Coordinates of C-alpha atoms in Angstrom, one line a residue:
Chain A
M1 CA -16.9 47.9 27.4
E2 CA -20.2 46.2 28.3
R3 CA -20.1 43.0 30.4
S4 CA -21.8 41.0 27.6
S5 CA -19.3 42.0 25.0
I6 CA -16.4 41.2 27.3
L7 CA -18.0 37.8 27.9
K8 CA -18.4 37.4 24.1
W9 CA -14.6 38.1 23.6
I10 CA -13.7 35.7 26.4
L11 CA -15.8 32.9 24.8
F12 CA -14.3 33.7 21.4
G13 CA -10.8 33.4 22.8
L14 CA -11.7 30.1 24.6
S15 CA -13.1 28.7 21.4
I16 CA -9.9 29.6 19.5
L17 CA -7.9 27.9 22.2
L18 CA -10.1 24.9 22.1
I19 CA -9.7 24.6 18.3
V20 CA -5.9 25.0 18.6
A21 CA -5.8 22.3 21.3
A22 CA -8.0 20.0 19.3
F23 CA -5.7 20.5 16.3
L24 CA -2.6 19.7 18.3
F25 CA -4.2 16.7 19.9
Y26 CA -5.4 15.3 16.5
Q27 CA -2.4 16.5 14.4
H28 CA -1.0 13.0 13.8
I29 CA -4.3 11.7 12.3
I30 CA -5.0 14.7 10.2
S31 CA -3.5 12.9 7.1
Y32 CA -5.9 10.0 7.9
L33 CA -8.8 12.4 8.0
I34 CA -7.8 14.2 4.7
V35 CA -7.5 10.9 2.9
A36 CA -10.7 9.6 4.4
F37 CA -12.6 12.7 3.4
L38 CA -11.2 12.5 -0.2
I39 CA -12.2 8.8 -0.5
A40 CA -15.6 9.5 1.0
Y41 CA -16.1 12.4 -1.4
I42 CA -15.4 10.1 -4.4
I43 CA -17.6 7.3 -3.1
S44 CA -20.4 9.6 -1.9
P45 CA -22.3 10.0 -5.2
L46 CA -22.5 6.2 -5.5
V47 CA -24.0 5.9 -2.0
N48 CA -26.4 8.7 -2.8
L49 CA -27.4 7.1 -6.0
A50 CA -28.1 3.8 -4.3
E51 CA -30.2 5.7 -1.7
K52 CA -32.5 6.9 -4.5
Y53 CA -33.4 3.2 -5.1
Q54 CA -34.3 2.8 -1.4
I55 CA -31.0 1.0 -0.7
K56 CA -29.9 1.9 2.9
R57 CA -26.6 3.7 3.1
T58 CA -25.0 1.1 5.4
V59 CA -25.9 -1.7 2.9
S60 CA -24.6 0.3 -0.2
I61 CA -21.3 1.3 1.7
L62 CA -20.7 -2.4 2.6
V63 CA -21.4 -3.5 -1.0
I64 CA -18.9 -0.9 -2.3
Y65 CA -16.4 -2.0 0.3
I66 CA -16.8 -5.7 -0.8
I67 CA -16.3 -4.7 -4.4
I68 CA -13.2 -2.6 -3.6
A69 CA -11.9 -5.5 -1.4
L70 CA -12.3 -8.0 -4.3
L71 CA -10.5 -5.6 -6.7
L72 CA -7.7 -5.1 -4.2
A73 CA -7.5 -8.9 -3.6
I74 CA -7.1 -9.4 -7.4
F75 CA -4.6 -6.6 -7.5
F76 CA -2.4 -7.9 -4.6
N77 CA -2.6 -11.6 -5.6
V78 CA -2.1 -11.3 -9.3
I79 CA -0.3 -8.1 -10.1
I80 CA 1.7 -7.0 -7.0
P81 CA 3.7 -10.3 -6.7
Q82 CA 4.8 -9.8 -10.3
I83 CA 5.8 -6.2 -9.7
I84 CA 7.7 -7.2 -6.5
E85 CA 9.5 -10.0 -8.4
Q86 CA 10.4 -7.6 -11.2
M87 CA 11.5 -4.9 -8.7
I88 CA 13.8 -7.4 -6.8
D89 CA 15.3 -8.5 -10.1
L90 CA 15.9 -4.9 -11.1
V91 CA 17.5 -4.0 -7.8
H92 CA 19.7 -7.1 -7.9
S93 CA 20.9 -6.4 -11.4
L94 CA 21.6 -2.8 -10.5
N95 CA 23.5 -3.9 -7.4
E96 CA 25.6 -6.3 -9.4
V97 CA 26.4 -3.6 -11.9
V98 CA 27.4 -1.2 -9.1
Q99 CA 29.7 -3.7 -7.4
E100 CA 31.4 -4.9 -10.6
H101 CA 32.1 -1.6 -12.3
D102 CA 33.9 1.5 -11.0
D103 CA 32.5 3.5 -13.8
I104 CA 28.8 3.1 -14.6
N105 CA 27.5 4.0 -18.0
L106 CA 24.7 3.1 -20.3
R107 CA 26.6 0.2 -21.9
V108 CA 27.1 -1.4 -18.5
L109 CA 23.4 -1.1 -17.8
G110 CA 22.6 -2.8 -21.1
F111 CA 21.2 0.2 -22.9
D112 CA 23.4 -0.3 -26.0
G113 CA 20.9 1.2 -28.4
I114 CA 20.8 4.5 -26.6
A115 CA 24.6 4.5 -26.0
N116 CA 25.1 4.2 -29.8
I117 CA 22.8 7.1 -30.5
I118 CA 24.7 9.2 -27.9
D119 CA 28.0 8.1 -29.5
S120 CA 26.9 9.5 -32.8
I121 CA 25.7 12.8 -31.2
E122 CA 28.9 13.2 -29.3
S123 CA 31.0 12.6 -32.4
R124 CA 29.3 15.6 -34.0
F125 CA 29.1 17.7 -30.8
P126 CA 32.1 16.6 -28.6
Q127 CA 31.6 19.6 -26.3
L128 CA 28.4 18.0 -25.0
E129 CA 30.1 15.2 -23.0
I130 CA 26.9 13.3 -22.6
H131 CA 28.5 10.1 -21.6
R132 CA 30.5 11.8 -18.8
Q133 CA 27.3 13.5 -17.5
I134 CA 25.4 10.3 -17.4
S135 CA 28.2 8.4 -15.6
F136 CA 28.3 11.2 -13.1
T137 CA 24.6 10.9 -12.5
L138 CA 24.7 7.2 -12.2
D139 CA 27.7 7.0 -9.7
E140 CA 27.9 4.4 -7.0
A141 CA 27.2 6.6 -4.0
K142 CA 23.9 7.7 -5.5
F143 CA 22.9 4.1 -6.2
N144 CA 23.8 3.0 -2.7
S145 CA 21.9 5.8 -1.1
V146 CA 18.8 4.8 -3.1
L147 CA 19.3 1.1 -2.1
N148 CA 19.7 2.2 1.6
Q149 CA 16.3 3.7 1.5
I150 CA 14.6 0.4 0.9
P151 CA 14.7 -0.8 4.6
L152 CA 13.2 2.5 5.7
F153 CA 10.3 1.8 3.3
F154 CA 9.7 -1.5 5.1
K155 CA 9.8 0.2 8.5
S156 CA 6.9 2.4 7.4
V157 CA 4.9 -0.7 6.5
I158 CA 3.4 -0.7 10.0
N159 CA 2.3 2.8 9.6
V160 CA 0.8 1.9 6.3
A161 CA -1.1 -1.0 7.9
S162 CA -2.6 1.1 10.6
F163 CA -3.5 3.7 7.9
L164 CA -5.2 0.9 5.8
I165 CA -7.3 -0.2 8.8
V166 CA -8.2 3.2 10.2
V167 CA -9.0 5.1 7.0
P168 CA -11.8 2.7 5.8
V169 CA -13.4 2.9 9.2
I170 CA -13.4 6.7 9.1
V171 CA -14.7 6.6 5.5
F172 CA -17.6 4.3 6.6
F173 CA -18.8 6.7 9.3
I174 CA -18.4 9.8 7.1
L175 CA -20.5 8.2 4.4
K176 CA -23.1 6.7 6.8
D177 CA -23.6 9.9 8.8
E178 CA -22.8 12.5 6.1
R179 CA -26.2 14.2 6.4
K180 CA -26.1 14.2 10.2
F181 CA -22.6 15.6 10.1
F182 CA -23.5 18.5 7.9
H183 CA -26.8 19.0 9.7
Y184 CA -25.0 19.4 12.9
I185 CA -22.4 21.8 11.5
F186 CA -25.1 24.0 9.9
S187 CA -27.3 23.9 13.0
C188 CA -24.4 25.4 15.1
I189 CA -24.1 28.4 12.8
G190 CA -25.8 31.6 14.0
N191 CA -28.9 33.0 12.2
R192 CA -27.0 35.8 10.6
Y193 CA -24.6 33.4 8.8
F194 CA -27.0 30.4 8.3
E195 CA -28.1 31.1 4.8
F196 CA -24.7 32.5 3.8
S197 CA -22.9 29.3 4.9
L198 CA -25.5 27.1 3.1
H199 CA -25.1 29.2 -0.1
L200 CA -21.3 29.2 0.2
F201 CA -21.1 25.5 0.7
E202 CA -23.4 24.7 -2.2
K203 CA -21.5 26.9 -4.6
I204 CA -18.1 25.5 -3.6
E205 CA -19.4 22.0 -3.8
T206 CA -20.8 22.6 -7.2
S207 CA -17.7 24.3 -8.7
F208 CA -15.0 22.0 -7.1
G209 CA -17.1 18.9 -7.3
R210 CA -17.7 19.3 -11.0
F211 CA -13.9 19.9 -11.6
F212 CA -12.8 17.0 -9.3
R213 CA -15.2 14.5 -10.8
A214 CA -14.3 15.6 -14.3
L215 CA -10.6 15.1 -13.4
L216 CA -11.3 11.6 -12.1
L217 CA -13.2 10.7 -15.3
E218 CA -10.4 12.0 -17.4
T219 CA -7.9 10.0 -15.4
L220 CA -10.0 6.9 -15.7
L221 CA -10.3 7.2 -19.5
V222 CA -6.6 7.9 -20.0
T223 CA -5.8 4.9 -17.9
I224 CA -8.1 2.6 -19.9
M225 CA -6.7 3.9 -23.2
S226 CA -3.1 3.4 -22.0
I227 CA -3.8 -0.1 -20.7
A228 CA -5.5 -1.0 -24.0
G229 CA -2.6 0.4 -26.0
L230 CA 0.0 -1.5 -23.9
L231 CA -2.0 -4.7 -24.1
I232 CA -2.2 -4.4 -27.9
L233 CA 1.6 -3.9 -28.0
R234 CA 2.0 -6.9 -25.8
I235 CA 4.3 -5.1 -23.4
P236 CA 4.7 -7.0 -20.0
Y237 CA 2.8 -5.7 -17.0
A238 CA 0.5 -3.6 -19.3
I239 CA -2.1 -3.2 -16.6
V240 CA 0.2 -1.8 -13.9
L241 CA 2.2 0.3 -16.4
G242 CA -1.1 1.7 -17.8
L243 CA -2.2 2.5 -14.2
I244 CA 1.0 4.4 -13.6
V245 CA 0.5 6.4 -16.8
G246 CA -3.1 7.1 -15.8
L247 CA -2.2 8.1 -12.2
A248 CA 0.5 10.5 -13.4
N249 CA -1.8 12.0 -16.0
P250 CA -3.4 14.6 -13.7
I251 CA 0.0 16.2 -13.2
K252 CA -0.4 18.8 -16.0
Y253 CA 2.3 19.0 -18.6
F254 CA 4.9 16.8 -16.8
G255 CA 2.6 13.8 -15.9
P256 CA 2.7 12.1 -19.3
F257 CA 6.5 12.0 -19.3
I258 CA 6.7 10.9 -15.6
G259 CA 4.1 8.2 -16.3
A260 CA 5.9 6.9 -19.4
V261 CA 9.3 6.3 -17.7
P262 CA 8.4 2.9 -16.0
T263 CA 7.1 1.6 -19.4
L264 CA 10.3 2.6 -21.2
L265 CA 12.4 1.1 -18.4
I266 CA 10.5 -2.2 -18.6
I267 CA 11.0 -2.4 -22.4
L268 CA 14.7 -1.6 -22.1
L269 CA 15.5 -4.0 -19.2
G270 CA 13.1 -6.8 -20.2
P271 CA 13.0 -9.2 -23.1
T272 CA 10.9 -6.8 -25.3
P273 CA 12.9 -5.5 -28.3
D274 CA 14.1 -1.9 -28.0
I275 CA 12.2 -0.8 -31.1
Y276 CA 9.0 -1.1 -28.9
I277 CA 10.1 2.1 -27.2
L278 CA 9.2 3.8 -30.4
Y279 CA 5.8 2.0 -30.7
A280 CA 5.0 2.8 -27.0
G281 CA 6.1 6.4 -27.6
I282 CA 3.7 6.7 -30.5
M283 CA 0.9 5.1 -28.6
F284 CA 1.4 7.5 -25.6
L285 CA 1.5 10.4 -28.1
I286 CA -1.8 9.3 -29.5
V287 CA -3.4 8.9 -26.0
Q288 CA -2.0 12.3 -25.0
Q289 CA -3.4 14.0 -28.1
I290 CA -6.8 12.5 -27.5
D291 CA -6.6 13.7 -23.9
S292 CA -5.4 17.2 -24.6
L293 CA -7.5 17.8 -27.7
I294 CA -10.8 16.1 -26.7
L295 CA -11.0 14.8 -23.1
F296 CA -9.5 17.7 -21.2
P297 CA -11.3 20.6 -23.0
W298 CA -14.6 18.6 -23.0
L299 CA -14.5 17.4 -19.3
V300 CA -12.2 19.5 -17.2
G301 CA -11.6 22.7 -19.3
K302 CA -15.1 24.2 -18.8
S303 CA -15.0 23.7 -15.0
M304 CA -11.4 24.8 -14.4
N305 CA -11.0 28.5 -15.0
M306 CA -7.2 28.8 -14.6
H307 CA -4.7 30.3 -17.0
P308 CA -2.4 27.6 -18.5
L309 CA 0.7 29.6 -17.3
W310 CA -0.7 29.6 -13.8
V311 CA -1.3 25.8 -14.0
L312 CA 2.3 25.3 -15.2
L313 CA 3.8 27.5 -12.4
T314 CA 1.6 25.7 -9.8
V315 CA 2.8 22.3 -10.9
I316 CA 6.4 23.4 -10.7
A317 CA 5.9 25.0 -7.3
G318 CA 4.1 21.9 -6.0
G319 CA 7.0 19.7 -7.3
Y320 CA 9.6 21.9 -5.5
A321 CA 7.6 21.9 -2.2
F322 CA 6.3 18.3 -2.0
G323 CA 7.8 16.2 -4.8
I324 CA 5.7 14.1 -7.1
L325 CA 2.7 14.2 -4.7
G326 CA 3.0 18.0 -4.6
M327 CA 2.9 18.0 -8.5
L328 CA -0.2 15.8 -8.4
F329 CA -2.2 17.7 -5.8
A330 CA -1.0 21.3 -6.4
V331 CA -3.5 22.2 -9.1
P332 CA -6.6 20.7 -7.4
V333 CA -5.6 22.4 -4.1
V334 CA -4.9 25.8 -5.6
F335 CA -8.1 25.5 -7.7
L336 CA -10.0 24.7 -4.5
I337 CA -8.5 27.8 -2.7
K338 CA -9.3 29.9 -5.8
V339 CA -12.9 28.7 -5.8
I340 CA -13.3 29.3 -2.0
V341 CA -11.9 32.9 -2.3
E342 CA -14.0 33.8 -5.4
V343 CA -17.3 32.3 -4.1
S344 CA -16.8 33.6 -0.6
H345 CA -16.2 37.1 -1.9
K346 CA -19.4 37.0 -4.0
S347 CA -21.5 35.4 -1.2
L348 CA -20.2 37.8 1.4
K349 CA -21.3 40.7 -0.8
K350 CA -24.7 39.1 -1.7
F351 CA -25.5 38.6 2.0
E352 CA -24.3 42.2 2.8
I353 CA -21.7 40.8 5.3
I354 CA -19.0 43.0 3.7
Chain B
M1 CA -43.7 -7.7 44.2
P2 CA -43.8 -8.2 40.5
I3 CA -41.0 -6.5 38.6
I4 CA -42.5 -4.4 35.9
P5 CA -39.9 -4.0 33.1
K6 CA -39.5 -0.5 32.0
P7 CA -40.5 0.1 28.4
K8 CA -37.3 0.2 26.4
K9 CA -36.9 3.6 24.7
K10 CA -35.9 3.1 21.1
R11 CA -32.8 5.0 20.4
T12 CA -33.6 7.3 17.6
D13 CA -32.3 10.5 16.0
V14 CA -35.8 11.5 14.9
D15 CA -37.6 14.4 16.6
M16 CA -41.1 12.9 16.9
E17 CA -42.6 16.3 18.0
L18 CA -41.5 17.7 14.7
V19 CA -42.9 14.7 12.8
V20 CA -46.3 15.2 14.5
F21 CA -46.2 19.0 13.8
L22 CA -45.6 18.3 10.1
K23 CA -48.8 16.3 9.9
G24 CA -50.8 19.4 10.8
L25 CA -49.3 21.4 7.8
S26 CA -51.3 21.5 4.6
L27 CA -48.1 20.9 2.6
F28 CA -47.3 17.6 4.4
S29 CA -50.7 16.4 5.6
T30 CA -50.9 13.7 2.9
L31 CA -47.5 12.2 3.7
T32 CA -47.2 8.9 5.6
K33 CA -45.5 8.8 9.0
G34 CA -42.4 7.2 7.4
E35 CA -42.3 9.9 4.8
R36 CA -42.6 12.7 7.4
I37 CA -39.7 11.0 9.4
N38 CA -37.5 11.1 6.3
L39 CA -38.5 14.7 5.6
S40 CA -37.7 15.7 9.2
R41 CA -34.0 14.8 8.6
F42 CA -33.8 17.5 6.0
I43 CA -35.2 20.2 8.3
Y44 CA -33.4 22.7 10.5
Q45 CA -35.2 24.3 13.5
R46 CA -34.2 27.9 13.9
D47 CA -35.1 30.3 16.8
Y48 CA -35.4 34.0 16.1
K49 CA -35.8 36.9 18.6
K50 CA -38.4 39.6 18.2
D51 CA -37.4 42.1 15.5
E52 CA -34.6 39.8 14.2
I53 CA -34.2 40.0 10.5
I54 CA -34.6 36.6 8.8
V55 CA -33.9 37.6 5.2
K56 CA -33.4 40.8 3.3
K57 CA -34.6 41.7 -0.2
G58 CA -31.8 40.8 -2.7
Y59 CA -30.4 37.9 -0.7
P60 CA -30.1 34.6 -2.7
N61 CA -33.3 32.6 -2.1
V62 CA -31.7 29.5 -0.7
V63 CA -34.0 28.5 2.2
F64 CA -37.7 27.7 2.3
Y65 CA -39.2 28.6 5.8
I66 CA -42.3 27.4 7.7
V67 CA -43.4 29.1 10.9
Q68 CA -43.6 26.5 13.7
N69 CA -44.6 29.2 16.2
G70 CA -44.6 33.0 16.3
E71 CA -45.3 35.5 13.6
L72 CA -43.3 37.1 10.8
L73 CA -43.6 40.3 8.8
I74 CA -42.9 40.5 5.1
Y75 CA -42.1 44.0 4.1
L76 CA -40.4 46.3 1.6
E77 CA -38.1 49.1 2.6
H78 CA -38.9 52.5 1.0
G79 CA -36.3 54.9 2.3
E80 CA -36.6 54.7 6.1
E81 CA -40.2 53.5 5.9
Q82 CA -41.2 49.9 6.0
I83 CA -44.2 48.9 3.8
E84 CA -46.0 45.9 5.2
L85 CA -46.8 43.3 2.5
R86 CA -48.3 40.5 4.6
R87 CA -47.9 38.7 7.9
V88 CA -47.0 35.1 8.1
G89 CA -48.5 33.2 11.0
E90 CA -48.1 29.7 12.5
K91 CA -48.1 26.8 10.0
E92 CA -47.7 29.3 7.1
F93 CA -44.6 29.4 4.9
F94 CA -42.5 31.7 2.6
G95 CA -39.5 31.3 0.3
E96 CA -41.1 28.5 -1.8
I97 CA -40.2 30.3 -5.0
G98 CA -36.5 29.4 -4.4
I99 CA -37.5 25.7 -4.9
F100 CA -38.6 26.4 -8.4
L101 CA -36.5 29.5 -9.6
E102 CA -33.0 30.8 -8.9
E103 CA -34.4 34.3 -8.0
D104 CA -33.2 36.5 -5.2
R105 CA -35.5 37.4 -2.3
T106 CA -38.2 39.9 -3.5
A107 CA -38.9 41.3 0.0
S108 CA -37.5 41.4 3.5
V109 CA -38.8 39.3 6.4
K110 CA -38.4 39.9 10.2
A111 CA -39.9 38.3 13.3
T112 CA -42.6 40.3 15.1
M113 CA -42.2 38.1 18.2
D114 CA -39.9 35.4 19.3
S115 CA -40.5 32.7 16.7
T116 CA -39.3 29.2 15.7
L117 CA -39.0 28.5 12.0
L118 CA -38.5 25.2 10.1
A119 CA -35.9 25.9 7.5
I120 CA -35.6 23.6 4.5
P121 CA -32.6 24.6 2.2
T122 CA -33.6 24.4 -1.4
T123 CA -30.6 22.1 -2.2
E124 CA -31.7 19.8 0.6
F125 CA -35.2 19.8 -0.8
Q126 CA -33.8 18.8 -4.3
K127 CA -32.0 15.9 -2.6
F128 CA -35.3 14.9 -0.9
I129 CA -37.1 15.0 -4.3
D130 CA -34.3 12.7 -5.7
Q131 CA -34.4 10.3 -2.8
Y132 CA -38.1 10.2 -2.0
P133 CA -39.9 11.0 -5.3
R134 CA -43.2 9.6 -4.2
A135 CA -43.3 11.8 -1.1
A136 CA -41.9 14.8 -3.0
A137 CA -44.7 14.5 -5.6
K138 CA -47.3 14.8 -2.8
I139 CA -45.6 17.8 -1.4
L140 CA -45.2 19.5 -4.8
F141 CA -48.9 18.8 -5.6
N142 CA -50.0 20.4 -2.3
M143 CA -47.6 23.3 -2.9
G144 CA -49.1 23.7 -6.4
Q145 CA -52.6 23.9 -4.9
V146 CA -51.5 26.6 -2.5
L147 CA -49.8 28.6 -5.2
A148 CA -52.7 28.2 -7.6
S149 CA -55.2 29.5 -4.9
N150 CA -52.8 32.4 -4.3
I151 CA -52.9 33.2 -8.1
L152 CA -56.7 33.0 -8.0
K153 CA -56.9 35.4 -5.1
L154 CA -54.6 37.8 -6.9
N155 CA -56.6 37.6 -10.1
N156 CA -59.8 38.4 -8.2
K157 CA -58.1 41.3 -6.5
L158 CA -56.9 42.7 -9.8
Q159 CA -60.4 42.3 -11.4
T160 CA -62.0 44.1 -8.4
M161 CA -59.4 46.9 -8.7
K162 CA -60.1 47.3 -12.5
I163 CA -63.9 47.4 -11.9
E164 CA -63.5 50.0 -9.1
K165 CA -61.4 52.2 -11.5

């Protein structure tokens, strides 16, 4: 073996070691970086648009930060206290129920309407034993284990605080020096792979960017429609509940059901008459029909070339692996990998690398 | 002894040598200094060794190159033979078609000596047009002039060939 090629292999090995070492060193902040890149990716088009009108990147980023801070201030001062109050009430009432009754069932929780419906079903099909199943699900140990989780949540508040401070700083620098960053990366690439990497990056950015922005727009529109519907029905906390519906919406197939649960709980536990469950259900059904018949095919459908069965299996697998967040991010992540594989294969062939 | 303060060097990420070089190019000669500084941020400087292949026929046309120093050969491969089409010298450019059309490379290019090229990715140039439309209009006008004169030259060549026949 020639000396130069031995040297090349040694350098290659050292580079790999360096990458692994860097990965181990920075492993705890990788989640910060991922979130920061995601936020920067969403905000970036706005900063680029402002730059077209000769507004400096630093200025436009700061303006966007001020707007976000104002929105968050409104959110935390007006909406969050109401939610916390409602949550504390809910936990207290559940606690009382758990302590007072050995056997928990729907009547104890105040869901008389549903209990009556189940009664009538059970009278026809006694073998179903629905009440016994529900009592089993709602047993004391399970409630207590859920309640014990709450202090752990507050322990993680410190982590959340550091996250909330560090992430905006990272986002700021990513947005400000976006071009320098990419310029540096592409400058480091050897001549043989220079054009290939530019082509690959552009194709991935175009395909995934189109999909991701379409998904965001779809989520925004579903959120607005849900909030509007809940406001019309005069259901309490319409804005927050609509936000939950909207945020759960990107979870394909399961999202609409997951998103509707808090609304139904608020109607059942609050002063709103139970019949509003039906109205809310109809409203959600209309929103979902508009989404699945018009918005999704129009916005996301064209850019996402994935078979519906594959999407379904991906969502289920994501749920098993990482819970609700897994369900939310499984499809975009799998789609991104699919795009990278497809585009890389095409580009590698075009540039005669394989 | 009077203390002469050292002139403070302004911290900058701009390669002023490149900015000066851009002024000498027909494409960018009408740009203001500020516009050339902005443009320089979109440019990559790439070094190629003698005989190194820069692009091959059929590759996607994703980068527009200007020769900063050195010389390039544009050629077509016919079996094992290389048919020379033209040489590209200092301050000349190739790959401009990629800015206007999504066509693959129509010929191969290699360096005939150690060369430094200025590479402007077509997507980056699109971003430059979006962000600095006034400067971009000047560049596109200059580019149009170069392309039009090339067309004229080709027309004259064709006419002479027809007359000779």
